Tab-separated table of C-alpha atoms and ligand atoms in Angstrom:
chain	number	residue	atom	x	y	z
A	29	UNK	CA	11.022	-93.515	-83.050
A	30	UNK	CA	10.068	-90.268	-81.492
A	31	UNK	CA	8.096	-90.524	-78.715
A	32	UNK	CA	7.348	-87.235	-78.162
A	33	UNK	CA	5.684	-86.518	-81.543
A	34	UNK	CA	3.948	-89.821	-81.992
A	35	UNK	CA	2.648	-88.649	-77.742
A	36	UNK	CA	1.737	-85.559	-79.343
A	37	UNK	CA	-0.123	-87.303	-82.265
A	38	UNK	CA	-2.076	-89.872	-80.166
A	39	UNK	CA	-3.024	-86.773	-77.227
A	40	UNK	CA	-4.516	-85.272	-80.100
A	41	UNK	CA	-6.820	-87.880	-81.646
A	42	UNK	CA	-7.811	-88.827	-78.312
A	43	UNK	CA	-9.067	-84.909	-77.684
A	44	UNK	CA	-10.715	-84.875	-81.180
A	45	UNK	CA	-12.474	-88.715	-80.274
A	46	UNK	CA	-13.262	-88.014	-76.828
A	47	UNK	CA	-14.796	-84.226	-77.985
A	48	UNK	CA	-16.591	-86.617	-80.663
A	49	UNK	CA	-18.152	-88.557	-78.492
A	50	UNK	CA	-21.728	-88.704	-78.632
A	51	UNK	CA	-23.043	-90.738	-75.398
A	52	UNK	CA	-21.260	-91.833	-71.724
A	53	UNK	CA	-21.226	-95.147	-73.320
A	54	UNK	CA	-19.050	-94.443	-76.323
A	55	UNK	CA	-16.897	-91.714	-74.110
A	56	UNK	CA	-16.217	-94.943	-72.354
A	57	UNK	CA	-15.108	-96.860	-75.563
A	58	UNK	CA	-12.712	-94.035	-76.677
A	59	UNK	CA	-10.965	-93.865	-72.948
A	60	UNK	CA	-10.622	-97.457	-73.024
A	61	UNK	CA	-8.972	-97.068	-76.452
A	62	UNK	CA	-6.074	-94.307	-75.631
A	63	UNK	CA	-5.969	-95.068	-72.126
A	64	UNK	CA	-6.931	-99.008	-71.178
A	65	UNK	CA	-4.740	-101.710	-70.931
A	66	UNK	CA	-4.155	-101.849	-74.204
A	67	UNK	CA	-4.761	-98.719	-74.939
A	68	UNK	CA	-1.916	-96.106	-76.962
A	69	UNK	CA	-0.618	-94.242	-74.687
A	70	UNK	CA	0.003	-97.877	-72.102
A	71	UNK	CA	1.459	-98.902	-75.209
A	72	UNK	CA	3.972	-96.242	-75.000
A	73	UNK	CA	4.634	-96.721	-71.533
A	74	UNK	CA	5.633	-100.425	-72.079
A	75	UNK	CA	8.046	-99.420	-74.732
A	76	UNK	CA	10.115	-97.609	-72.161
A	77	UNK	CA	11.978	-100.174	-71.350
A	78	UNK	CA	13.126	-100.773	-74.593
A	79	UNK	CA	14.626	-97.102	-74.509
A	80	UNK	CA	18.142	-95.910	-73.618
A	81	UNK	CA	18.438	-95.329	-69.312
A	82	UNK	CA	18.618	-91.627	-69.763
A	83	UNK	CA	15.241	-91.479	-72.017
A	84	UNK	CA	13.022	-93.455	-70.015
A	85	UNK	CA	11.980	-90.990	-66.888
A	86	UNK	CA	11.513	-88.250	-70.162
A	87	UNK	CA	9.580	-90.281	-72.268
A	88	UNK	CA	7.716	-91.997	-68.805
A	89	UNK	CA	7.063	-88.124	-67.363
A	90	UNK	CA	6.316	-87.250	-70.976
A	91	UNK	CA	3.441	-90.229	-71.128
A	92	UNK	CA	2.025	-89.945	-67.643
A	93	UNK	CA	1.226	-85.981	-68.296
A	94	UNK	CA	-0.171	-86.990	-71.514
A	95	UNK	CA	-2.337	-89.586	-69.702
A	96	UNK	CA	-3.355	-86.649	-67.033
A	97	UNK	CA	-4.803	-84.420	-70.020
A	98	UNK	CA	-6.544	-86.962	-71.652
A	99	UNK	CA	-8.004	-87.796	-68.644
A	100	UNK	CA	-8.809	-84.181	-68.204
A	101	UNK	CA	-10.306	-84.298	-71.562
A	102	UNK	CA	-12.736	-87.450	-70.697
A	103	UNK	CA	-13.818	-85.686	-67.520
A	104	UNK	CA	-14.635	-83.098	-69.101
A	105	UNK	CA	-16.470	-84.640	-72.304
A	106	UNK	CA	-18.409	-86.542	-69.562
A	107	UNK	CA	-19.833	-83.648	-67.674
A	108	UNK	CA	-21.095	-82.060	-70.696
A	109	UNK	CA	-22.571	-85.307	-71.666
A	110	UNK	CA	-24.296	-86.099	-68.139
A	111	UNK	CA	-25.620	-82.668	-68.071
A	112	UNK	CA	-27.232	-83.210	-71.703
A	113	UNK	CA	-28.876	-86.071	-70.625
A	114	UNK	CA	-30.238	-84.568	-67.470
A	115	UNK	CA	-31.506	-81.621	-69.625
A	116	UNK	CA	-32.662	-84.083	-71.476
A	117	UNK	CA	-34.906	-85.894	-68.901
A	118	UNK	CA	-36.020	-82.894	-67.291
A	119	UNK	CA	-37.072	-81.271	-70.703
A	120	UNK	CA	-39.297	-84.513	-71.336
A	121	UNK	CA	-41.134	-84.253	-67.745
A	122	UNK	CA	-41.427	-80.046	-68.417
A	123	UNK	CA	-45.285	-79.293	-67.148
A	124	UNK	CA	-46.724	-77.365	-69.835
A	125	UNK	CA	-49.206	-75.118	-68.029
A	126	UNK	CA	-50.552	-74.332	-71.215
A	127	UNK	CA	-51.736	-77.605	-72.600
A	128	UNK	CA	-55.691	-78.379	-71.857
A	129	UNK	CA	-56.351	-80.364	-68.748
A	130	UNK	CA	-56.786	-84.246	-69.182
A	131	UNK	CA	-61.288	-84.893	-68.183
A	132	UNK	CA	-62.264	-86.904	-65.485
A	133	UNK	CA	-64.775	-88.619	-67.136
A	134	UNK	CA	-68.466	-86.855	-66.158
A	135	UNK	CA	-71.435	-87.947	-65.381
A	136	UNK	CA	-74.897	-86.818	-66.776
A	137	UNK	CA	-78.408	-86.784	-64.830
A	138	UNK	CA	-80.466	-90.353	-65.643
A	139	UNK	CA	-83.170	-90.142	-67.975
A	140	UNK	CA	-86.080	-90.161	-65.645
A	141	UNK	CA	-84.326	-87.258	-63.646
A	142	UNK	CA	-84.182	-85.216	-66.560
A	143	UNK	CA	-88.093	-85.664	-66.998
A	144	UNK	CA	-88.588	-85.166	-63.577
A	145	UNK	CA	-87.039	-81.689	-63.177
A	146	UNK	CA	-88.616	-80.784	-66.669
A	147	UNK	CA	-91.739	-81.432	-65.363
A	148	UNK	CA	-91.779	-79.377	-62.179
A	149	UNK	CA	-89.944	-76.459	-64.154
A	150	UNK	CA	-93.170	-76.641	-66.544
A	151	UNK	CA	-95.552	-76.364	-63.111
A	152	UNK	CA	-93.304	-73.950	-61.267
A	153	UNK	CA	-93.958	-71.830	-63.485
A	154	UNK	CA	-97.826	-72.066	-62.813
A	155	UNK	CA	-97.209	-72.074	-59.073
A	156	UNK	CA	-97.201	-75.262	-58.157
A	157	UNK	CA	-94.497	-76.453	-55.828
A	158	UNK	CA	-93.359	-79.702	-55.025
A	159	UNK	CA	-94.035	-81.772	-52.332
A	160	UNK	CA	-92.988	-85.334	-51.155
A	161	UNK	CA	-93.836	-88.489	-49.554
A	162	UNK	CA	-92.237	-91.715	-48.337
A	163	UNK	CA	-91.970	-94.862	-50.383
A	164	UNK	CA	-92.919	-97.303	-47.475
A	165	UNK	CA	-96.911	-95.978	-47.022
A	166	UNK	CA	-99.747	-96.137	-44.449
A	167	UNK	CA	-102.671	-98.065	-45.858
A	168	UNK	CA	-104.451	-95.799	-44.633
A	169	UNK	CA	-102.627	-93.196	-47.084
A	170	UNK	CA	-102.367	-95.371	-49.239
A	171	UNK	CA	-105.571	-96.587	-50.008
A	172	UNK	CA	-108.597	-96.127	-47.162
A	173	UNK	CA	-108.270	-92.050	-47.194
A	174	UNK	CA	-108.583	-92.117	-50.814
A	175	UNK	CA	-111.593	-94.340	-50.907
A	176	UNK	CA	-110.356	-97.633	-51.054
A	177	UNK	CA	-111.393	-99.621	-48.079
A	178	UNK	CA	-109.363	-103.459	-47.262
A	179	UNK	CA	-112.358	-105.182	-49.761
A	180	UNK	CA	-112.515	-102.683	-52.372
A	181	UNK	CA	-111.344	-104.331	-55.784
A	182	UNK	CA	-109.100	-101.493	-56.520
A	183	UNK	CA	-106.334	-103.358	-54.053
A	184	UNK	CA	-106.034	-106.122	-56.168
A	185	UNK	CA	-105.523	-103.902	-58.997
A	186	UNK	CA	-102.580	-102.357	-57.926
A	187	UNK	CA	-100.314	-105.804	-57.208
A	188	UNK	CA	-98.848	-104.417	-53.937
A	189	UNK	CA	-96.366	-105.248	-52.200
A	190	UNK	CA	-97.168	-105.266	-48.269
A	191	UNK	CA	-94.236	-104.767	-45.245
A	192	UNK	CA	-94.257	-106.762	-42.148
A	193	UNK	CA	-96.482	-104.522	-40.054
A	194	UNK	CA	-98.889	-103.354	-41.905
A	195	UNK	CA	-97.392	-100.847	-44.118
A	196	UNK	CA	-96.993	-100.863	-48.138
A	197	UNK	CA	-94.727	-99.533	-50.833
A	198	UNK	CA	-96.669	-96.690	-51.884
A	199	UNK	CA	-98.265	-98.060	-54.799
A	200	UNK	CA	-99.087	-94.489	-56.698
A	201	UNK	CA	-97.887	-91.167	-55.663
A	202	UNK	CA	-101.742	-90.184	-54.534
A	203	UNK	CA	-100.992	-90.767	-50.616
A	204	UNK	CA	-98.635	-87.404	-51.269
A	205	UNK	CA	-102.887	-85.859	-51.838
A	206	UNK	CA	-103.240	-86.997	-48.130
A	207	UNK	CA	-100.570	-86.002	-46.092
A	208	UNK	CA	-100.014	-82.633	-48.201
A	209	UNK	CA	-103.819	-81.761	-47.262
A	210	UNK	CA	-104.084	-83.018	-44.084
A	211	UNK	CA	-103.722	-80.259	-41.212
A	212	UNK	CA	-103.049	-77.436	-43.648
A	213	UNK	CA	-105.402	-74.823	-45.196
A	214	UNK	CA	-105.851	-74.404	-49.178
A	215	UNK	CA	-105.557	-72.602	-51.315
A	216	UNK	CA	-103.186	-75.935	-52.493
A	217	UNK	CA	-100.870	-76.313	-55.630
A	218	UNK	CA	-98.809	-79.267	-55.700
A	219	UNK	CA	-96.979	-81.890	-57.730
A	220	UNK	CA	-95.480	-84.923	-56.372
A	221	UNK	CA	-93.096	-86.612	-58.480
A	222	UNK	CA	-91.512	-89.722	-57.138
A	223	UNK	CA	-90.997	-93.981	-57.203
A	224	UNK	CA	-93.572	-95.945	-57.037
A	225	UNK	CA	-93.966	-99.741	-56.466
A	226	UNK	CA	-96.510	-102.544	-57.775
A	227	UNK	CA	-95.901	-106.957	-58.591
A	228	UNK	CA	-95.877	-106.016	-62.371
A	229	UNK	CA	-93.066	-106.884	-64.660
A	230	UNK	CA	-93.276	-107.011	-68.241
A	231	UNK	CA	-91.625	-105.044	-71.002
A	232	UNK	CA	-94.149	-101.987	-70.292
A	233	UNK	CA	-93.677	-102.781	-66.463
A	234	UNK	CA	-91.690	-102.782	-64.007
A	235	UNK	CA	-92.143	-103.349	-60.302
A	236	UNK	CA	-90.406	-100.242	-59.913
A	237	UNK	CA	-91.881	-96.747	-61.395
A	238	UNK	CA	-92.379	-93.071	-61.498
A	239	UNK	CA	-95.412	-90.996	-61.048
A	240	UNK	CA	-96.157	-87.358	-60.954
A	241	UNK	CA	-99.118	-86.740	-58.764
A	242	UNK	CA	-100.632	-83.132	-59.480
A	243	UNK	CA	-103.309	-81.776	-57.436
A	244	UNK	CA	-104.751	-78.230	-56.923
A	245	UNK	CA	-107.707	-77.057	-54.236
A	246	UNK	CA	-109.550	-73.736	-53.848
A	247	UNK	CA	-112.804	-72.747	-53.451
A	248	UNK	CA	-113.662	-72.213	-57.493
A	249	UNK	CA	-111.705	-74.849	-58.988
A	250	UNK	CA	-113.407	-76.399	-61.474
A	251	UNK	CA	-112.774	-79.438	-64.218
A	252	UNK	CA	-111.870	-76.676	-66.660
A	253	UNK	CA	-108.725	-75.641	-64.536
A	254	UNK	CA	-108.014	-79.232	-64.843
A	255	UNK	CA	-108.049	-79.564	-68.504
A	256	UNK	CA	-106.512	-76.339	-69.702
A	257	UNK	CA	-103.808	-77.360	-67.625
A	258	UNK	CA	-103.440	-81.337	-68.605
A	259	UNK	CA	-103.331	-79.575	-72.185
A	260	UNK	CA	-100.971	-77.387	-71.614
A	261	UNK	CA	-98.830	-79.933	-70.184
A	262	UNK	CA	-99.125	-82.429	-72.430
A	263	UNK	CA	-97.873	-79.595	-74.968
A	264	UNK	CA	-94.789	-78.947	-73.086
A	265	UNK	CA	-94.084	-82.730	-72.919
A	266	UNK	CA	-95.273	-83.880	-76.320
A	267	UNK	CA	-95.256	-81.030	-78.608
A	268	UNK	CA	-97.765	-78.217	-79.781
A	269	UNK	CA	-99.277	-80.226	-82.354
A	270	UNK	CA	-99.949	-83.291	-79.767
A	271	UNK	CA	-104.125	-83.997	-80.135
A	272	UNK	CA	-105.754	-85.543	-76.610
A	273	UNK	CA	-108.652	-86.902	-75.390
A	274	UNK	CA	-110.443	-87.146	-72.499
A	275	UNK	CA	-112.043	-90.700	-71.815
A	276	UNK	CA	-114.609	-91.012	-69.027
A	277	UNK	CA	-112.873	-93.575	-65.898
A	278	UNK	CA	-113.122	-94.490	-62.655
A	279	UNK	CA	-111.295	-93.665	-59.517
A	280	UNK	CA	-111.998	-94.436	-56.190
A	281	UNK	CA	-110.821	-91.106	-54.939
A	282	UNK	CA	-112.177	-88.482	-58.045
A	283	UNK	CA	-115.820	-87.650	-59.019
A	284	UNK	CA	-115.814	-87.266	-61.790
A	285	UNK	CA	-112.917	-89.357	-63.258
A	286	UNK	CA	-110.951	-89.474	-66.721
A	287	UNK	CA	-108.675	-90.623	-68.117
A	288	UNK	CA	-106.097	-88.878	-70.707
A	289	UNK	CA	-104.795	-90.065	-74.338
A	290	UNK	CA	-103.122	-89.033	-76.449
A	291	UNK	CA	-102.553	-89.605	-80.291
A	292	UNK	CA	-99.669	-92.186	-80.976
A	293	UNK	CA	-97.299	-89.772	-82.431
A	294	UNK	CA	-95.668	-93.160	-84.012
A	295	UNK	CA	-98.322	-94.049	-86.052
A	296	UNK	CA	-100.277	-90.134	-86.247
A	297	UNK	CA	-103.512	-92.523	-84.835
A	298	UNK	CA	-103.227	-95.223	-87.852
A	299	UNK	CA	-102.982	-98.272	-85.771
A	300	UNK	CA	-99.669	-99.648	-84.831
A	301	UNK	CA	-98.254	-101.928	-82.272
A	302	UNK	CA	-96.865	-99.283	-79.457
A	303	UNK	CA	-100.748	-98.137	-79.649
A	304	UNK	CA	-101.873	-101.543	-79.321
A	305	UNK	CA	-103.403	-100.800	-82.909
A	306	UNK	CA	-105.771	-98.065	-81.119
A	307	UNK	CA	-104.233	-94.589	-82.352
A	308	UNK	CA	-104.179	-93.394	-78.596
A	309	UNK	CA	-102.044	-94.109	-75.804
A	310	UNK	CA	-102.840	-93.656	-71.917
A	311	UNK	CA	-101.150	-90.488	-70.200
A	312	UNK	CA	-102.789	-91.084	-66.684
A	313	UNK	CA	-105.519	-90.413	-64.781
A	314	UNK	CA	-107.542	-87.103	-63.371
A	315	UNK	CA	-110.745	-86.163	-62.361
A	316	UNK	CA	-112.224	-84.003	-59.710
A	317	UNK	CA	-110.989	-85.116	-56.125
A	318	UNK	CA	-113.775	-86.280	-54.023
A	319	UNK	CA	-115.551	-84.731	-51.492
A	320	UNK	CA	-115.061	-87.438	-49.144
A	321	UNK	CA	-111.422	-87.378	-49.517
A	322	UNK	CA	-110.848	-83.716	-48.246
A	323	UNK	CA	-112.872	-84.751	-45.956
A	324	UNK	CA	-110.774	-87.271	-44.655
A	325	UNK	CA	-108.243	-84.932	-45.003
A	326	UNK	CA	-110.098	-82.451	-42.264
A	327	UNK	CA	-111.500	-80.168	-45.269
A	328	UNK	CA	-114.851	-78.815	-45.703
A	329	UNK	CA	-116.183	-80.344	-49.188
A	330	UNK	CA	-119.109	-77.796	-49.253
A	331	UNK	CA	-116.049	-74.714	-49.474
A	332	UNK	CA	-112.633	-76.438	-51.066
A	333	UNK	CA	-113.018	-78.360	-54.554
A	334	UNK	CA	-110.041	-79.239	-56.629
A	335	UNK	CA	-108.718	-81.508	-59.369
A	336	UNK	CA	-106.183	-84.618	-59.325
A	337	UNK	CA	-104.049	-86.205	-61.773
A	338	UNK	CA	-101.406	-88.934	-61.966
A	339	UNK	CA	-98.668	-89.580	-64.751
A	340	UNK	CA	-96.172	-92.347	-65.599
A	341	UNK	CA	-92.899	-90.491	-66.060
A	342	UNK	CA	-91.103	-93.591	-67.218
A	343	UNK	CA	-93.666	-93.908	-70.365
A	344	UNK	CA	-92.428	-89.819	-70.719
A	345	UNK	CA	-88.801	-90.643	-70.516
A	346	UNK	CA	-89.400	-94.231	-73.423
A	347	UNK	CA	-91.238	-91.645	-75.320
A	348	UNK	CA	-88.340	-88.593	-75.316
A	349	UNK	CA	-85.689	-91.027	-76.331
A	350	UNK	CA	-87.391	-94.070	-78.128
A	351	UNK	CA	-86.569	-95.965	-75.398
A	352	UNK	CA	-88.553	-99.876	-76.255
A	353	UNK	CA	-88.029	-101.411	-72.943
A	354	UNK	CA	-88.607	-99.748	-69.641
A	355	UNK	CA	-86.228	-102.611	-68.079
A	356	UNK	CA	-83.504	-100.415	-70.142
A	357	UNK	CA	-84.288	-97.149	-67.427
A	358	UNK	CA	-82.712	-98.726	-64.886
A	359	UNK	CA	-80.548	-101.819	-65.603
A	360	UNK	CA	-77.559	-99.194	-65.155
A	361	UNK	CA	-76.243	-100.157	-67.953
A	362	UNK	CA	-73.809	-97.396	-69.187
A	363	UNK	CA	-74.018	-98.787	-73.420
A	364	UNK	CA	-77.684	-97.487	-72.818
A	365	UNK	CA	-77.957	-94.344	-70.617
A	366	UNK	CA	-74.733	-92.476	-72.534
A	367	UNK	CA	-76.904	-92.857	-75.361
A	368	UNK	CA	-79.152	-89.926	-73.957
B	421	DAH	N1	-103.172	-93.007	-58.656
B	421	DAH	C1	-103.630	-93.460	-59.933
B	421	DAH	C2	-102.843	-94.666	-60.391
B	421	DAH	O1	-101.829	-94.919	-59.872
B	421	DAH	C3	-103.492	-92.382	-60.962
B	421	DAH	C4	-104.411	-91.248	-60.721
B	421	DAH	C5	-105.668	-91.234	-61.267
B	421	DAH	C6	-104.014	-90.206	-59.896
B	421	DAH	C7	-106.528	-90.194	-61.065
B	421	DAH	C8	-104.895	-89.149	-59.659
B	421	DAH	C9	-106.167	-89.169	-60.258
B	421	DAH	O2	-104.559	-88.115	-58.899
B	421	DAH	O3	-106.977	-88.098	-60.042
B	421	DAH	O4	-103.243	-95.349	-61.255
């Protein structure tokens, strides 16, 4: 046979296989097919010694530079393959400045928050600013400066709950009246929003709340100031078309006292079972602060008059969102509050 053409023949299929080639695995394949053990050209080689003395170092030189090339052709197959697949992988992991961002998830202000800033937007905006007060209370602020001495049945109305050394969770934000007033000067015009605390639970309850206390003082203020401003707030928080009512009350710390309704906007006054079948529900309580409580405050009662209210925000917050249970407000439960 001749070795040099059928050398020449098998050099050339391997360059067209090897040049074929599509992955390191298969380049692998092909080398171990010309170039292996078994492979064509070994085959060659082992022939040599079949071959007359004088042809063998030809035909081995002429097999061992054919070997080289194809070699030189694997080598070179498998660069340009390594360097695909490193394209490759660095292609897939490309940052892509332009794609939009991946969210962190957010957060959104609780339900009661929401009311609360609402609300002092609404009185900012008739100069009222905000003050605060602790939730662990004197009982003197608490209850004695605004009228409600240690036997007065108004304690056991308001379920408190009483700290080791005589102090109390504040159980309504009125105390905030007292400290605001005491040692200052009016003309006052203040809201306190904030938590308050009383032994109630039920649906409608919870031993934790939120009032807004409200409370303005000057030397002409009069019940009307206090109405024509419960109205308009009741607007801003209920609608225009809201209809109220003033109910005579009792306070310990107003003279005269009301309280507030409003007409069940579930039932438009028909009857129904948030109204307790009465067609109003309670917004809170007001009335004219008495005279002997700016005068525990160090006030002259015969110069400074003013009006007081207090409002559930919770009942605001059920209300705005048809929430049923006020339990829901602050479970934390996440199925609930990204609802609103
Ligand atoms: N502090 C009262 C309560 O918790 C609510 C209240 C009634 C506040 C009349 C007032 C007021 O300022 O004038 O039930």
């Amino acid at each position: 046979m001749d070795t040099g053409a059928s050398l020449a023949a098998i050099e050339e299929e391997a360059r067209q296989a090897i040049a074929a080639a599509p992955s390191l695995a298969a380049l692998a394949d092909v080398r171990a097919r010309f170039l292996g053990k078994k492979g064509s050209v070994s085959s060659v080689l082992r022939g040599i010694g079949a071959l007359a003395p004088e042809e063998r170092s030809r035909v081995g030189e002429a097999a061992n530079a054919s070997k080289e090339r194809i070699e030189g052709f694997v080598r070179e197959r498998r660069e340009t393959l390594e360097r695909a697949a490193q394209d490759h992988a660095l292609a897939a992991r490309r940052l892509d400045v332009s794609l939009p961002g991946i969210r962190p998830p957010q957060g959104h202000l609780h339900p009661i928050t929401r009311v609360e800033r609402d609300i002092e937007r609404f009185f900012a905006g008739l100069g009222f600013s905000v003050e605060e007060g602790p939730e662990v209370e004197t009982e003197w602020n608490n209850f004695e400066a605004l009228g409600i001495p240690p036997d007065h049945p108004a304690r056991d109305m308001q379920a408190t709950f009483f700290t080791e050394g005589g102090h109390v969770l504040r159980t309504h934000t009125s105390p905030v009246q007292i400290r605001a007033m005491s040692g200052r000067q009016p003309p006052f015009r203040f809201i306190a929003p904030g938590r308050v605390y009383r032994n109630d639970r039920s649906p409608r309850h919870s031993p934790m709340f939120h009032q807004v206390e409200g409370f303005m003082v000057d030397e002409n203020v009069s019940f009307a100031h206090l109405k024509g401003i419960l109205y308009a707030f009741q607007r801003h928080m209920m609608g225009a078309e809201v209809e109220l009512r003033f109910r005579a009350s009792y306070f310990p710390f107003t003279e005269p006292s009301a309280e507030l309704d409003y007409r069940c906007l579930l039932c438009r006054g028909a009857g129904c079972a948030t109204c307790s079948q009465s067609g109003w529900i309670e917004a809170g309580g007001c009335g004219m602060i008495h005279p002997s409580v700016l005068a525990n405050c160090g006030l002259d009662p015969e110069r400074w008059q003013g009006f007081a209210f207090g409002m559930t925000l919770d009942r605001a917050a059920m209300l705005r969102w048809g929430i049923p249970n006020i339990h829901l407000l602050f479970e934390g439960d996440l199925r609930v509050l990204e609802q609103i």
